[in-house]
DNA sequence: TGCGGTTCTAGTGTATGCAAGAAGTGCGAA
DNA sequence: TTCGCACTTCTTGCATACACTAGAACCGCA
Protein backbone atom coordinates (compact mmCIF):
# COMPACT_ATOMS: atom_id res chain seq x y z
CA UNK A 1 0.00 0.00 0.00
CA UNK A 2 2.98 2.26 0.23
CA UNK A 3 3.73 3.38 -3.31
CA UNK A 4 1.65 1.83 -6.01
CA UNK A 5 1.73 2.72 -9.66
CA UNK A 6 2.78 6.34 -9.46
CA UNK A 7 2.54 6.56 -13.24
CA UNK A 8 -1.22 6.24 -13.11
CA UNK A 9 -3.42 9.29 -12.99
CA UNK A 10 -4.38 10.29 -9.49
CA UNK A 11 -8.06 10.08 -10.27
CA UNK A 12 -7.52 6.61 -11.68
CA UNK A 13 -5.81 5.45 -8.53
CA UNK A 14 -8.66 6.76 -6.46
CA UNK A 15 -11.22 5.15 -8.71
CA UNK A 16 -9.50 1.80 -8.47
CA UNK A 17 -9.10 2.04 -4.74
CA UNK A 18 -12.73 2.98 -4.19
CA UNK A 19 -13.97 0.27 -6.54
CA UNK A 20 -11.87 -2.17 -4.60
CA UNK A 21 -13.24 -1.07 -1.27
CA UNK A 22 -16.77 -1.31 -2.56
CA UNK A 23 -16.44 -4.72 -4.12
CA UNK A 24 -14.68 -6.13 -1.08
CA UNK A 25 -17.37 -4.76 1.17
CA UNK A 26 -15.17 -2.40 3.16
CA UNK A 27 -17.52 0.32 1.97
CA UNK A 28 -20.97 -0.98 2.78
CA UNK A 29 -23.90 -0.28 0.46
CA UNK A 30 -25.57 2.93 1.45
CA UNK A 31 -22.41 4.54 2.78
CA UNK A 32 -22.18 8.18 1.83
CA UNK A 33 -19.07 9.22 -0.04
CA UNK A 34 -17.84 12.55 1.26
CA UNK A 35 -15.63 14.08 -1.40
CA UNK A 36 -13.55 16.16 0.94
CA UNK A 37 -12.97 13.30 3.32
CA UNK A 38 -11.97 10.88 0.58
CA UNK A 39 -9.71 13.51 -0.89
CA UNK A 40 -7.97 13.93 2.46
CA UNK A 41 -7.57 10.20 2.76
CA UNK A 42 -5.71 10.04 -0.53
CA UNK A 43 -3.92 13.32 -0.07
CA UNK A 44 -5.76 14.78 -3.03
CA UNK A 45 -8.20 17.58 -3.66
CA UNK A 46 -11.86 17.08 -4.41
CA UNK A 47 -11.42 17.30 -8.17
CA UNK A 48 -9.88 13.89 -8.82
CA UNK A 49 -12.22 12.36 -6.27
CA UNK A 50 -15.20 13.73 -8.14
CA UNK A 51 -13.92 12.32 -11.40
CA UNK A 52 -13.46 8.93 -9.81
CA UNK A 53 -16.97 8.96 -8.36
CA UNK A 54 -18.37 9.99 -11.72
CA UNK A 55 -16.88 6.95 -13.33
CA UNK A 56 -18.01 4.63 -10.59
CA UNK A 57 -21.54 5.88 -11.03
CA UNK A 58 -21.39 5.16 -14.73
CA UNK A 59 -20.39 1.59 -13.92
CA UNK A 60 -23.16 1.35 -11.36
CA UNK A 61 -21.07 0.91 -8.25
CA UNK A 62 -22.28 4.15 -6.72
CA UNK A 63 -25.42 6.18 -7.09
CA UNK A 64 -25.36 9.94 -7.50
CA UNK A 65 -28.17 12.14 -6.37
CA UNK A 66 -27.74 15.67 -7.69
CA UNK A 67 -26.54 18.03 -4.99
CA UNK A 68 -26.91 15.32 -2.42
CA UNK A 69 -23.74 13.42 -3.02
CA UNK A 70 -23.01 9.83 -3.88
CA UNK A 71 -23.69 6.68 -1.94
CA UNK A 72 -22.52 3.15 -2.51
CA UNK A 73 -25.18 1.43 -4.57
CA UNK A 74 -27.48 -0.40 -2.26
CA UNK A 75 -28.95 -3.04 -4.48
CA UNK A 76 -32.21 -4.60 -3.51
CA UNK A 77 -32.52 -8.33 -3.14
CA UNK A 78 -34.58 -8.47 -6.31
CA UNK A 79 -31.88 -6.66 -8.18
CA UNK A 80 -29.20 -9.00 -6.94
CA UNK A 81 -31.30 -11.89 -8.15
CA UNK A 82 -31.73 -10.20 -11.51
CA UNK A 83 -28.02 -9.57 -11.77
CA UNK A 84 -27.28 -13.12 -10.89
CA UNK A 85 -29.59 -14.38 -13.56
CA UNK A 86 -27.97 -12.18 -16.14
CA UNK A 87 -24.60 -13.33 -14.97
CA UNK A 88 -25.63 -16.95 -15.35
CA UNK A 89 -27.01 -16.34 -18.82
CA UNK A 90 -23.89 -14.51 -19.91
CA UNK A 91 -21.69 -17.27 -18.61
CA UNK A 92 -23.82 -19.81 -20.42
CA UNK A 93 -23.58 -17.80 -23.60
CA UNK A 94 -19.82 -17.58 -23.26
CA UNK A 95 -19.33 -21.26 -22.68
CA UNK A 96 -21.51 -22.12 -25.64
CA UNK A 97 -19.48 -19.92 -27.95
CA UNK A 98 -16.22 -21.03 -26.37
CA UNK A 99 -17.09 -24.68 -26.90
CA UNK A 100 -17.30 -24.07 -30.60
CA UNK A 101 -14.28 -21.83 -30.85
CA UNK A 102 -11.56 -22.72 -28.38
CA UNK A 103 -8.40 -24.12 -29.86
CA UNK A 104 -6.59 -27.14 -28.40
CA UNK A 105 -4.25 -24.99 -26.36
CA UNK A 106 -7.12 -23.20 -24.67
CA UNK A 107 -8.96 -26.45 -24.10
CA UNK A 108 -5.95 -27.97 -22.41
CA UNK A 109 -5.45 -24.90 -20.27
CA UNK A 110 -8.98 -25.26 -19.02
CA UNK A 111 -8.46 -28.94 -18.30
CA UNK A 112 -5.23 -28.15 -16.51
CA UNK A 113 -6.94 -25.65 -14.24
CA UNK A 114 -9.55 -28.21 -13.38
CA UNK A 115 -6.87 -30.77 -12.69
CA UNK A 116 -5.02 -28.43 -10.36
CA UNK A 117 -8.14 -27.62 -8.43
CA UNK A 118 -8.39 -31.12 -7.06
CA UNK A 119 -5.54 -30.54 -4.67
CA UNK A 120 -7.04 -27.24 -3.53
CA UNK A 121 -10.33 -28.84 -2.66
CA UNK A 122 -8.55 -31.66 -0.84
CA UNK A 123 -6.49 -29.15 1.11
CA UNK A 124 -9.52 -26.99 1.80
CA UNK A 125 -7.68 -23.96 0.42
CA UNK A 126 -10.67 -21.83 -0.43
CA UNK A 127 -8.68 -18.78 -1.46
CA UNK A 128 -6.64 -20.76 -3.95
CA UNK A 129 -9.79 -22.38 -5.27
CA UNK A 130 -11.38 -18.98 -5.60
CA UNK A 131 -8.49 -17.75 -7.71
CA UNK A 132 -8.58 -20.88 -9.83
CA UNK A 133 -12.30 -20.44 -10.28
CA UNK A 134 -11.72 -16.91 -11.49
CA UNK A 135 -9.13 -18.10 -14.01
CA UNK A 136 -11.40 -20.91 -15.13
CA UNK A 137 -14.20 -18.57 -16.06
CA UNK A 138 -11.79 -16.02 -17.48
CA UNK A 139 -10.36 -18.68 -19.77
CA UNK A 140 -13.84 -19.42 -21.01
CA UNK A 141 -14.46 -15.74 -21.71
CA UNK A 142 -11.33 -15.58 -23.80
CA UNK A 143 -12.33 -18.82 -25.48
CA UNK A 144 -15.23 -17.00 -27.12
CA UNK A 145 -12.60 -15.27 -29.28
CA UNK A 146 -14.75 -12.19 -28.99
CA UNK A 147 -12.93 -9.42 -27.15
CA UNK A 148 -16.06 -7.40 -26.55
CA UNK A 149 -17.96 -10.26 -25.01
CA UNK A 150 -14.98 -11.17 -22.87
CA UNK A 151 -14.76 -7.59 -21.60
CA UNK A 152 -18.42 -7.35 -20.80
CA UNK A 153 -18.52 -10.70 -19.07
CA UNK A 154 -15.54 -9.76 -16.97
CA UNK A 155 -17.03 -6.40 -16.10
CA UNK A 156 -20.23 -8.02 -14.94
CA UNK A 157 -18.33 -10.57 -12.92
CA UNK A 158 -16.35 -7.77 -11.31
CA UNK A 159 -19.49 -5.96 -10.48
CA UNK A 160 -20.92 -8.98 -8.79
CA UNK A 161 -17.79 -9.73 -6.85
CA UNK A 162 -19.21 -7.84 -3.90
CA UNK A 163 -22.00 -10.34 -3.47
CA UNK A 164 -20.05 -13.36 -4.53
CA UNK A 165 -17.40 -13.20 -1.88
CA UNK A 166 -18.93 -15.38 0.74
CA UNK A 167 -20.53 -17.77 -1.62
CA UNK A 168 -17.87 -20.43 -1.44
CA UNK A 169 -17.85 -20.53 2.33
CA UNK A 170 -20.95 -22.67 2.45
CA UNK A 171 -20.52 -26.24 3.61
CA UNK A 172 -18.93 -28.47 1.02
CA UNK A 173 -19.45 -25.94 -1.71
CA UNK A 174 -15.96 -26.11 -3.20
CA UNK A 175 -16.21 -29.85 -3.74
CA UNK A 176 -19.60 -29.51 -5.40
CA UNK A 177 -18.38 -26.60 -7.44
CA UNK A 178 -15.50 -28.70 -8.70
CA UNK A 179 -17.80 -31.55 -9.63
CA UNK A 180 -19.93 -29.14 -11.64
CA UNK A 181 -16.84 -27.83 -13.37
CA UNK A 182 -16.07 -31.41 -14.27
CA UNK A 183 -19.39 -31.96 -16.00
CA UNK A 184 -19.06 -28.64 -17.74
CA UNK A 185 -15.60 -29.52 -18.96
CA UNK A 186 -16.79 -32.85 -20.27
CA UNK A 187 -19.49 -31.18 -22.32
CA UNK A 188 -16.95 -28.73 -23.71
CA UNK A 189 -14.56 -31.51 -24.65
CA UNK A 190 -17.41 -33.34 -26.33
CA UNK A 191 -18.05 -30.18 -28.33
CA UNK A 192 -21.62 -30.01 -27.12
CA UNK A 193 -22.12 -26.29 -26.68
CA UNK A 194 -25.79 -26.41 -25.79
CA UNK A 195 -25.17 -28.96 -23.08
CA UNK A 196 -22.23 -26.93 -21.80
CA UNK A 197 -24.52 -23.91 -21.58
CA UNK A 198 -27.03 -25.93 -19.59
CA UNK A 199 -24.29 -27.14 -17.26
CA UNK A 200 -23.14 -23.59 -16.75
CA UNK A 201 -26.63 -22.35 -15.93
CA UNK A 202 -26.99 -25.11 -13.43
CA UNK A 203 -23.56 -24.36 -11.99
CA UNK A 204 -24.38 -20.71 -11.57
CA UNK A 205 -27.74 -21.57 -10.10
CA UNK A 206 -26.20 -23.75 -7.46
CA UNK A 207 -23.64 -21.11 -6.71
CA UNK A 208 -26.44 -18.63 -6.22
CA UNK A 209 -28.12 -20.74 -3.60
CA UNK A 210 -25.26 -20.06 -1.22
CA UNK A 211 -25.69 -16.39 -1.98
CA UNK A 212 -29.39 -16.56 -1.29
CA UNK A 213 -28.74 -17.90 2.17
CA UNK A 214 -26.29 -15.07 2.65
CA UNK A 215 -28.76 -12.37 1.69
CA UNK A 216 -31.70 -14.03 3.39
CA UNK A 217 -31.94 -11.51 6.19
CA UNK A 218 -31.93 -8.38 4.10
CA UNK A 219 -34.45 -5.95 2.73
CA UNK B 1 -31.97 23.46 -28.52
CA UNK B 2 -33.09 26.66 -26.89
CA UNK B 3 -33.87 25.83 -23.28
CA UNK B 4 -33.97 22.19 -22.43
CA UNK B 5 -34.28 20.78 -18.94
CA UNK B 6 -32.75 23.61 -16.96
CA UNK B 7 -33.28 21.63 -13.79
CA UNK B 8 -30.70 19.08 -14.84
CA UNK B 9 -27.11 19.46 -13.77
CA UNK B 10 -25.00 21.25 -16.32
CA UNK B 11 -22.59 18.34 -16.59
CA UNK B 12 -25.51 16.00 -17.17
CA UNK B 13 -26.85 18.11 -19.98
CA UNK B 14 -23.44 18.13 -21.62
CA UNK B 15 -23.08 14.40 -21.19
CA UNK B 16 -26.44 13.74 -22.79
CA UNK B 17 -25.77 16.14 -25.62
CA UNK B 18 -22.38 14.63 -26.36
CA UNK B 19 -23.70 11.08 -26.16
CA UNK B 20 -26.38 12.09 -28.59
CA UNK B 21 -23.96 13.62 -31.03
CA UNK B 22 -21.76 10.55 -30.90
CA UNK B 23 -24.51 8.01 -31.37
CA UNK B 24 -26.06 9.97 -34.20
CA UNK B 25 -22.71 10.23 -35.91
CA UNK B 26 -22.42 14.02 -35.78
CA UNK B 27 -19.21 13.42 -33.88
CA UNK B 28 -17.29 10.98 -36.02
CA UNK B 29 -15.20 8.25 -34.40
CA UNK B 30 -11.70 9.48 -33.86
CA UNK B 31 -12.71 13.11 -33.35
CA UNK B 32 -10.77 14.73 -30.58
CA UNK B 33 -12.81 16.26 -27.78
CA UNK B 34 -11.30 19.55 -26.77
CA UNK B 35 -12.53 20.43 -23.31
CA UNK B 36 -12.21 24.16 -23.70
CA UNK B 37 -13.92 24.20 -27.06
CA UNK B 38 -16.82 22.05 -25.90
CA UNK B 39 -17.14 24.17 -22.81
CA UNK B 40 -17.41 27.28 -24.95
CA UNK B 41 -20.01 25.64 -27.11
CA UNK B 42 -22.22 24.99 -24.08
CA UNK B 43 -21.35 28.20 -22.32
CA UNK B 44 -19.73 26.28 -19.50
CA UNK B 45 -16.30 25.94 -18.03
CA UNK B 46 -14.05 22.94 -18.50
CA UNK B 47 -15.03 21.29 -15.23
CA UNK B 48 -18.49 20.02 -16.16
CA UNK B 49 -17.17 19.04 -19.57
CA UNK B 50 -14.50 16.93 -17.94
CA UNK B 51 -17.06 15.21 -15.77
CA UNK B 52 -19.24 14.46 -18.77
CA UNK B 53 -16.32 13.03 -20.70
CA UNK B 54 -15.35 10.89 -17.74
CA UNK B 55 -18.76 9.30 -17.71
CA UNK B 56 -18.81 8.76 -21.43
CA UNK B 57 -15.49 6.99 -21.21
CA UNK B 58 -16.86 4.67 -18.55
CA UNK B 59 -19.70 3.78 -20.90
CA UNK B 60 -17.26 3.26 -23.73
CA UNK B 61 -18.42 6.02 -26.04
CA UNK B 62 -15.13 7.85 -25.81
CA UNK B 63 -11.59 6.77 -25.13
CA UNK B 64 -9.33 8.64 -22.76
CA UNK B 65 -5.60 8.65 -23.13
CA UNK B 66 -3.95 10.12 -20.06
CA UNK B 67 -2.75 13.65 -20.68
CA UNK B 68 -3.60 13.32 -24.33
CA UNK B 69 -7.26 14.00 -24.21
CA UNK B 70 -10.31 12.05 -25.23
CA UNK B 71 -11.41 10.93 -28.65
CA UNK B 72 -14.67 9.43 -29.82
CA UNK B 73 -14.24 5.69 -29.68
CA UNK B 74 -13.08 4.63 -33.07
CA UNK B 75 -14.13 1.05 -33.11
CA UNK B 76 -12.34 -1.24 -35.48
CA UNK B 77 -14.29 -3.35 -37.88
CA UNK B 78 -13.48 -6.40 -35.81
CA UNK B 79 -14.83 -4.73 -32.73
CA UNK B 80 -18.04 -3.78 -34.47
CA UNK B 81 -18.44 -7.39 -35.50
CA UNK B 82 -17.78 -8.49 -31.93
CA UNK B 83 -20.30 -6.02 -30.60
CA UNK B 84 -22.84 -7.15 -33.10
CA UNK B 85 -22.39 -10.73 -32.10
CA UNK B 86 -22.83 -9.88 -28.47
CA UNK B 87 -25.89 -7.87 -29.33
CA UNK B 88 -27.36 -10.81 -31.21
CA UNK B 89 -26.64 -13.17 -28.35
CA UNK B 90 -28.17 -10.82 -25.84
CA UNK B 91 -31.27 -10.38 -27.94
CA UNK B 92 -31.53 -14.13 -28.29
CA UNK B 93 -31.16 -14.55 -24.56
CA UNK B 94 -33.86 -11.97 -23.94
CA UNK B 95 -36.32 -13.50 -26.31
CA UNK B 96 -35.78 -16.94 -24.85
CA UNK B 97 -36.50 -15.68 -21.35
CA UNK B 98 -39.35 -13.51 -22.56
CA UNK B 99 -40.99 -16.43 -24.29
CA UNK B 100 -41.23 -18.24 -21.00
CA UNK B 101 -42.27 -15.26 -18.94
CA UNK B 102 -44.37 -12.79 -20.88
CA UNK B 103 -47.96 -12.52 -19.81
CA UNK B 104 -50.85 -12.37 -22.26
CA UNK B 105 -50.94 -8.60 -22.25
CA UNK B 106 -47.30 -8.37 -23.22
CA UNK B 107 -47.73 -11.04 -25.87
CA UNK B 108 -50.60 -9.20 -27.43
CA UNK B 109 -48.70 -5.93 -27.38
CA UNK B 110 -45.93 -7.59 -29.33
CA UNK B 111 -48.40 -9.03 -31.81
CA UNK B 112 -50.04 -5.64 -32.18
CA UNK B 113 -46.74 -3.98 -32.99
CA UNK B 114 -46.10 -6.58 -35.62
CA UNK B 115 -49.56 -6.08 -37.04
CA UNK B 116 -49.09 -2.33 -37.25
CA UNK B 117 -45.80 -2.69 -39.03
CA UNK B 118 -47.43 -4.13 -42.11
CA UNK B 119 -48.78 -0.76 -43.13
CA UNK B 120 -45.41 0.89 -42.56
CA UNK B 121 -43.66 -1.57 -44.84
CA UNK B 122 -46.31 -1.13 -47.47
CA UNK B 123 -46.01 2.64 -47.25
CA UNK B 124 -42.22 2.44 -47.26
CA UNK B 125 -42.12 4.55 -44.11
CA UNK B 126 -38.70 3.53 -42.88
CA UNK B 127 -38.61 5.94 -39.95
CA UNK B 128 -41.88 4.66 -38.58
CA UNK B 129 -40.71 1.09 -39.06
CA UNK B 130 -37.50 1.94 -37.25
CA UNK B 131 -39.43 3.25 -34.26
CA UNK B 132 -41.69 0.21 -34.29
CA UNK B 133 -38.64 -2.02 -34.46
CA UNK B 134 -37.24 -0.27 -31.43
CA UNK B 135 -40.46 -0.79 -29.50
CA UNK B 136 -40.65 -4.40 -30.60
CA UNK B 137 -37.27 -5.22 -29.14
CA UNK B 138 -37.89 -3.07 -26.10
CA UNK B 139 -41.06 -4.99 -25.39
CA UNK B 140 -39.09 -8.21 -25.53
CA UNK B 141 -36.56 -6.83 -23.07
CA UNK B 142 -39.30 -6.00 -20.64
CA UNK B 143 -40.81 -9.38 -21.24
CA UNK B 144 -37.84 -10.98 -19.52
CA UNK B 145 -39.25 -9.57 -16.28
CA UNK B 146 -35.70 -8.90 -15.28
CA UNK B 147 -35.03 -5.20 -14.88
CA UNK B 148 -31.28 -5.59 -14.92
CA UNK B 149 -31.22 -7.56 -18.13
CA UNK B 150 -33.61 -5.12 -19.74
CA UNK B 151 -31.36 -2.21 -18.77
CA UNK B 152 -28.23 -3.86 -20.05
CA UNK B 153 -29.82 -4.91 -23.30
CA UNK B 154 -31.10 -1.42 -23.87
CA UNK B 155 -27.74 0.11 -23.04
CA UNK B 156 -26.03 -2.14 -25.54
CA UNK B 157 -28.60 -1.35 -28.18
CA UNK B 158 -28.09 2.35 -27.53
CA UNK B 159 -24.39 1.94 -27.87
CA UNK B 160 -24.78 0.26 -31.20
CA UNK B 161 -27.24 2.80 -32.52
CA UNK B 162 -24.40 4.65 -34.19
CA UNK B 163 -23.65 1.74 -36.47
CA UNK B 164 -27.18 0.56 -36.85
CA UNK B 165 -28.59 3.71 -38.32
CA UNK B 166 -28.21 2.96 -41.95
CA UNK B 167 -28.90 -0.69 -41.71
CA UNK B 168 -32.51 -0.55 -42.75
CA UNK B 169 -31.82 1.47 -45.88
CA UNK B 170 -30.68 -1.59 -47.81
CA UNK B 171 -32.92 -2.75 -50.62
CA UNK B 172 -36.02 -4.50 -49.41
CA UNK B 173 -34.69 -4.85 -45.89
CA UNK B 174 -37.80 -3.65 -44.05
CA UNK B 175 -39.95 -6.28 -45.73
CA UNK B 176 -37.48 -9.02 -44.89
CA UNK B 177 -37.10 -7.72 -41.38
CA UNK B 178 -40.83 -7.89 -40.91
CA UNK B 179 -40.96 -11.43 -42.21
CA UNK B 180 -38.30 -12.43 -39.69
CA UNK B 181 -40.25 -10.74 -36.93
CA UNK B 182 -43.19 -12.85 -38.02
CA UNK B 183 -41.32 -16.11 -37.59
CA UNK B 184 -39.96 -14.93 -34.29
CA UNK B 185 -43.39 -14.03 -33.07
CA UNK B 186 -44.75 -17.40 -34.10
CA UNK B 187 -42.10 -19.19 -32.06
CA UNK B 188 -42.87 -16.98 -29.08
CA UNK B 189 -46.58 -17.67 -29.34
CA UNK B 190 -45.84 -21.38 -29.56
CA UNK B 191 -43.87 -21.02 -26.36
CA UNK B 192 -40.75 -22.41 -27.96
CA UNK B 193 -38.03 -20.30 -26.39
CA UNK B 194 -35.09 -22.10 -27.95
CA UNK B 195 -36.55 -21.72 -31.42
CA UNK B 196 -37.32 -18.06 -30.73
CA UNK B 197 -33.70 -17.57 -29.73
CA UNK B 198 -32.56 -19.17 -32.97
CA UNK B 199 -34.91 -16.94 -34.95
CA UNK B 200 -33.55 -13.92 -33.19
CA UNK B 201 -29.94 -14.85 -33.89
CA UNK B 202 -30.82 -15.31 -37.52
CA UNK B 203 -32.71 -12.02 -37.56
CA UNK B 204 -29.78 -10.17 -36.07
CA UNK B 205 -27.41 -11.88 -38.44
CA UNK B 206 -29.37 -10.79 -41.45
CA UNK B 207 -29.59 -7.30 -40.07
CA UNK B 208 -25.82 -7.30 -39.69
CA UNK B 209 -25.27 -8.09 -43.33
CA UNK B 210 -26.58 -4.69 -44.28
CA UNK B 211 -24.20 -3.22 -41.75
CA UNK B 212 -21.31 -5.18 -43.21
CA UNK B 213 -21.93 -3.68 -46.59
CA UNK B 214 -22.00 -0.28 -44.93
CA UNK B 215 -18.66 -0.72 -43.22
CA UNK B 216 -17.06 -2.53 -46.12
CA UNK B 217 -14.81 0.32 -47.11
CA UNK B 218 -13.36 1.04 -43.69
CA UNK B 219 -10.20 0.22 -41.83
C1' DT C 1 -45.90 20.67 23.20
C1' DG C 2 -46.40 20.49 18.24
C1' DC C 3 -46.06 22.85 13.88
C1' DG C 4 -44.79 26.16 10.26
C1' DG C 5 -41.45 29.09 8.68
C1' DT C 6 -36.74 30.93 8.82
C1' DT C 7 -31.86 30.77 9.21
C1' DC C 8 -27.57 28.22 9.13
C1' DT C 9 -24.47 25.06 7.52
C1' DA C 10 -22.36 21.33 5.48
C1' DG C 11 -21.34 19.71 1.14
C1' DT C 12 -22.00 19.68 -3.80
C1' DG C 13 -21.61 22.15 -8.53
C1' DT C 14 -18.93 25.26 -11.20
C1' DA C 15 -15.22 28.53 -12.39
C1' DT C 16 -10.55 29.68 -12.63
C1' DG C 17 -5.49 29.39 -12.00
C1' DC C 18 -1.30 26.96 -12.24
C1' DA C 19 1.88 23.26 -13.38
C1' DA C 20 3.30 19.27 -15.99
C1' DG C 21 3.30 16.58 -20.06
C1' DA C 22 2.76 15.77 -25.07
C1' DA C 23 2.59 17.12 -29.80
C1' DG C 24 4.17 20.23 -33.16
C1' DT C 25 8.07 23.46 -34.89
C1' DG C 26 12.24 25.14 -36.30
C1' DC C 27 17.12 24.98 -36.26
C1' DG C 28 21.50 22.69 -36.77
C1' DA C 29 24.43 18.79 -38.09
C1' DA C 30 25.44 14.73 -40.81
C1' DT D 1 17.75 16.34 -47.82
C1' DT D 2 16.98 14.13 -43.64
C1' DC D 3 17.45 13.12 -39.01
C1' DG D 4 17.89 14.59 -34.21
C1' DC D 5 17.07 17.69 -30.67
C1' DA D 6 15.75 21.56 -28.00
C1' DC D 7 11.98 24.75 -27.69
C1' DT D 8 7.30 26.39 -27.88
C1' DT D 9 2.69 25.92 -27.40
C1' DC D 10 -1.38 23.76 -26.47
C1' DT D 11 -4.04 20.75 -23.59
C1' DT D 12 -4.82 18.19 -19.83
C1' DG D 13 -4.61 17.14 -14.55
C1' DC D 14 -5.03 18.97 -10.22
C1' DA D 15 -5.79 22.58 -6.66
C1' DT D 16 -8.30 26.23 -4.88
C1' DA D 17 -12.02 29.55 -4.58
C1' DC D 18 -16.67 30.80 -4.92
C1' DA D 19 -21.85 29.91 -5.56
C1' DC D 20 -25.77 27.52 -4.63
C1' DT D 21 -28.88 24.13 -2.65
C1' DA D 22 -30.79 20.56 0.33
C1' DG D 23 -31.33 19.43 5.13
C1' DA D 24 -30.73 20.41 9.76
C1' DA D 25 -31.24 23.26 13.42
C1' DC D 26 -33.66 26.81 15.40
C1' DC D 27 -37.24 29.92 16.68
C1' DG D 28 -41.67 31.87 17.29
C1' DC D 29 -46.45 30.97 17.54
C1' DA D 30 -50.63 28.64 18.40
mmCIF file with all atom_site columns, C-alpha atoms in Angstrom, chain B residues 2 18 55 138 141 200 206:
data_model
loop_
_atom_site.group_PDB
_atom_site.id
_atom_site.type_symbol
_atom_site.label_atom_id
_atom_site.label_alt_id
_atom_site.label_comp_id
_atom_site.label_asym_id
_atom_site.label_entity_id
_atom_site.label_seq_id
_atom_site.pdbx_PDB_ins_code
_atom_site.Cartn_x
_atom_site.Cartn_y
_atom_site.Cartn_z
_atom_site.occupancy
_atom_site.B_iso_or_equiv
_atom_site.pdbx_formal_charge
_atom_site.auth_seq_id
_atom_site.auth_comp_id
_atom_site.auth_asym_id
_atom_site.auth_atom_id
_atom_site.pdbx_PDB_model_num
ATOM 1 C CA . UNK B 1 2   ? -33.087 26.656  -26.893 1.00 0.00 ? 2   UNK B CA 1
ATOM 2 C CA . UNK B 1 18  ? -22.381 14.634  -26.362 1.00 0.00 ? 18  UNK B CA 1
ATOM 3 C CA . UNK B 1 55  ? -18.756 9.297   -17.715 1.00 0.00 ? 55  UNK B CA 1
ATOM 4 C CA . UNK B 1 138 ? -37.889 -3.070  -26.102 1.00 0.00 ? 138 UNK B CA 1
ATOM 5 C CA . UNK B 1 141 ? -36.559 -6.829  -23.071 1.00 0.00 ? 141 UNK B CA 1
ATOM 6 C CA . UNK B 1 200 ? -33.552 -13.924 -33.193 1.00 0.00 ? 200 UNK B CA 1
ATOM 7 C CA . UNK B 1 206 ? -29.367 -10.785 -41.446 1.00 0.00 ? 206 UNK B CA 1
#
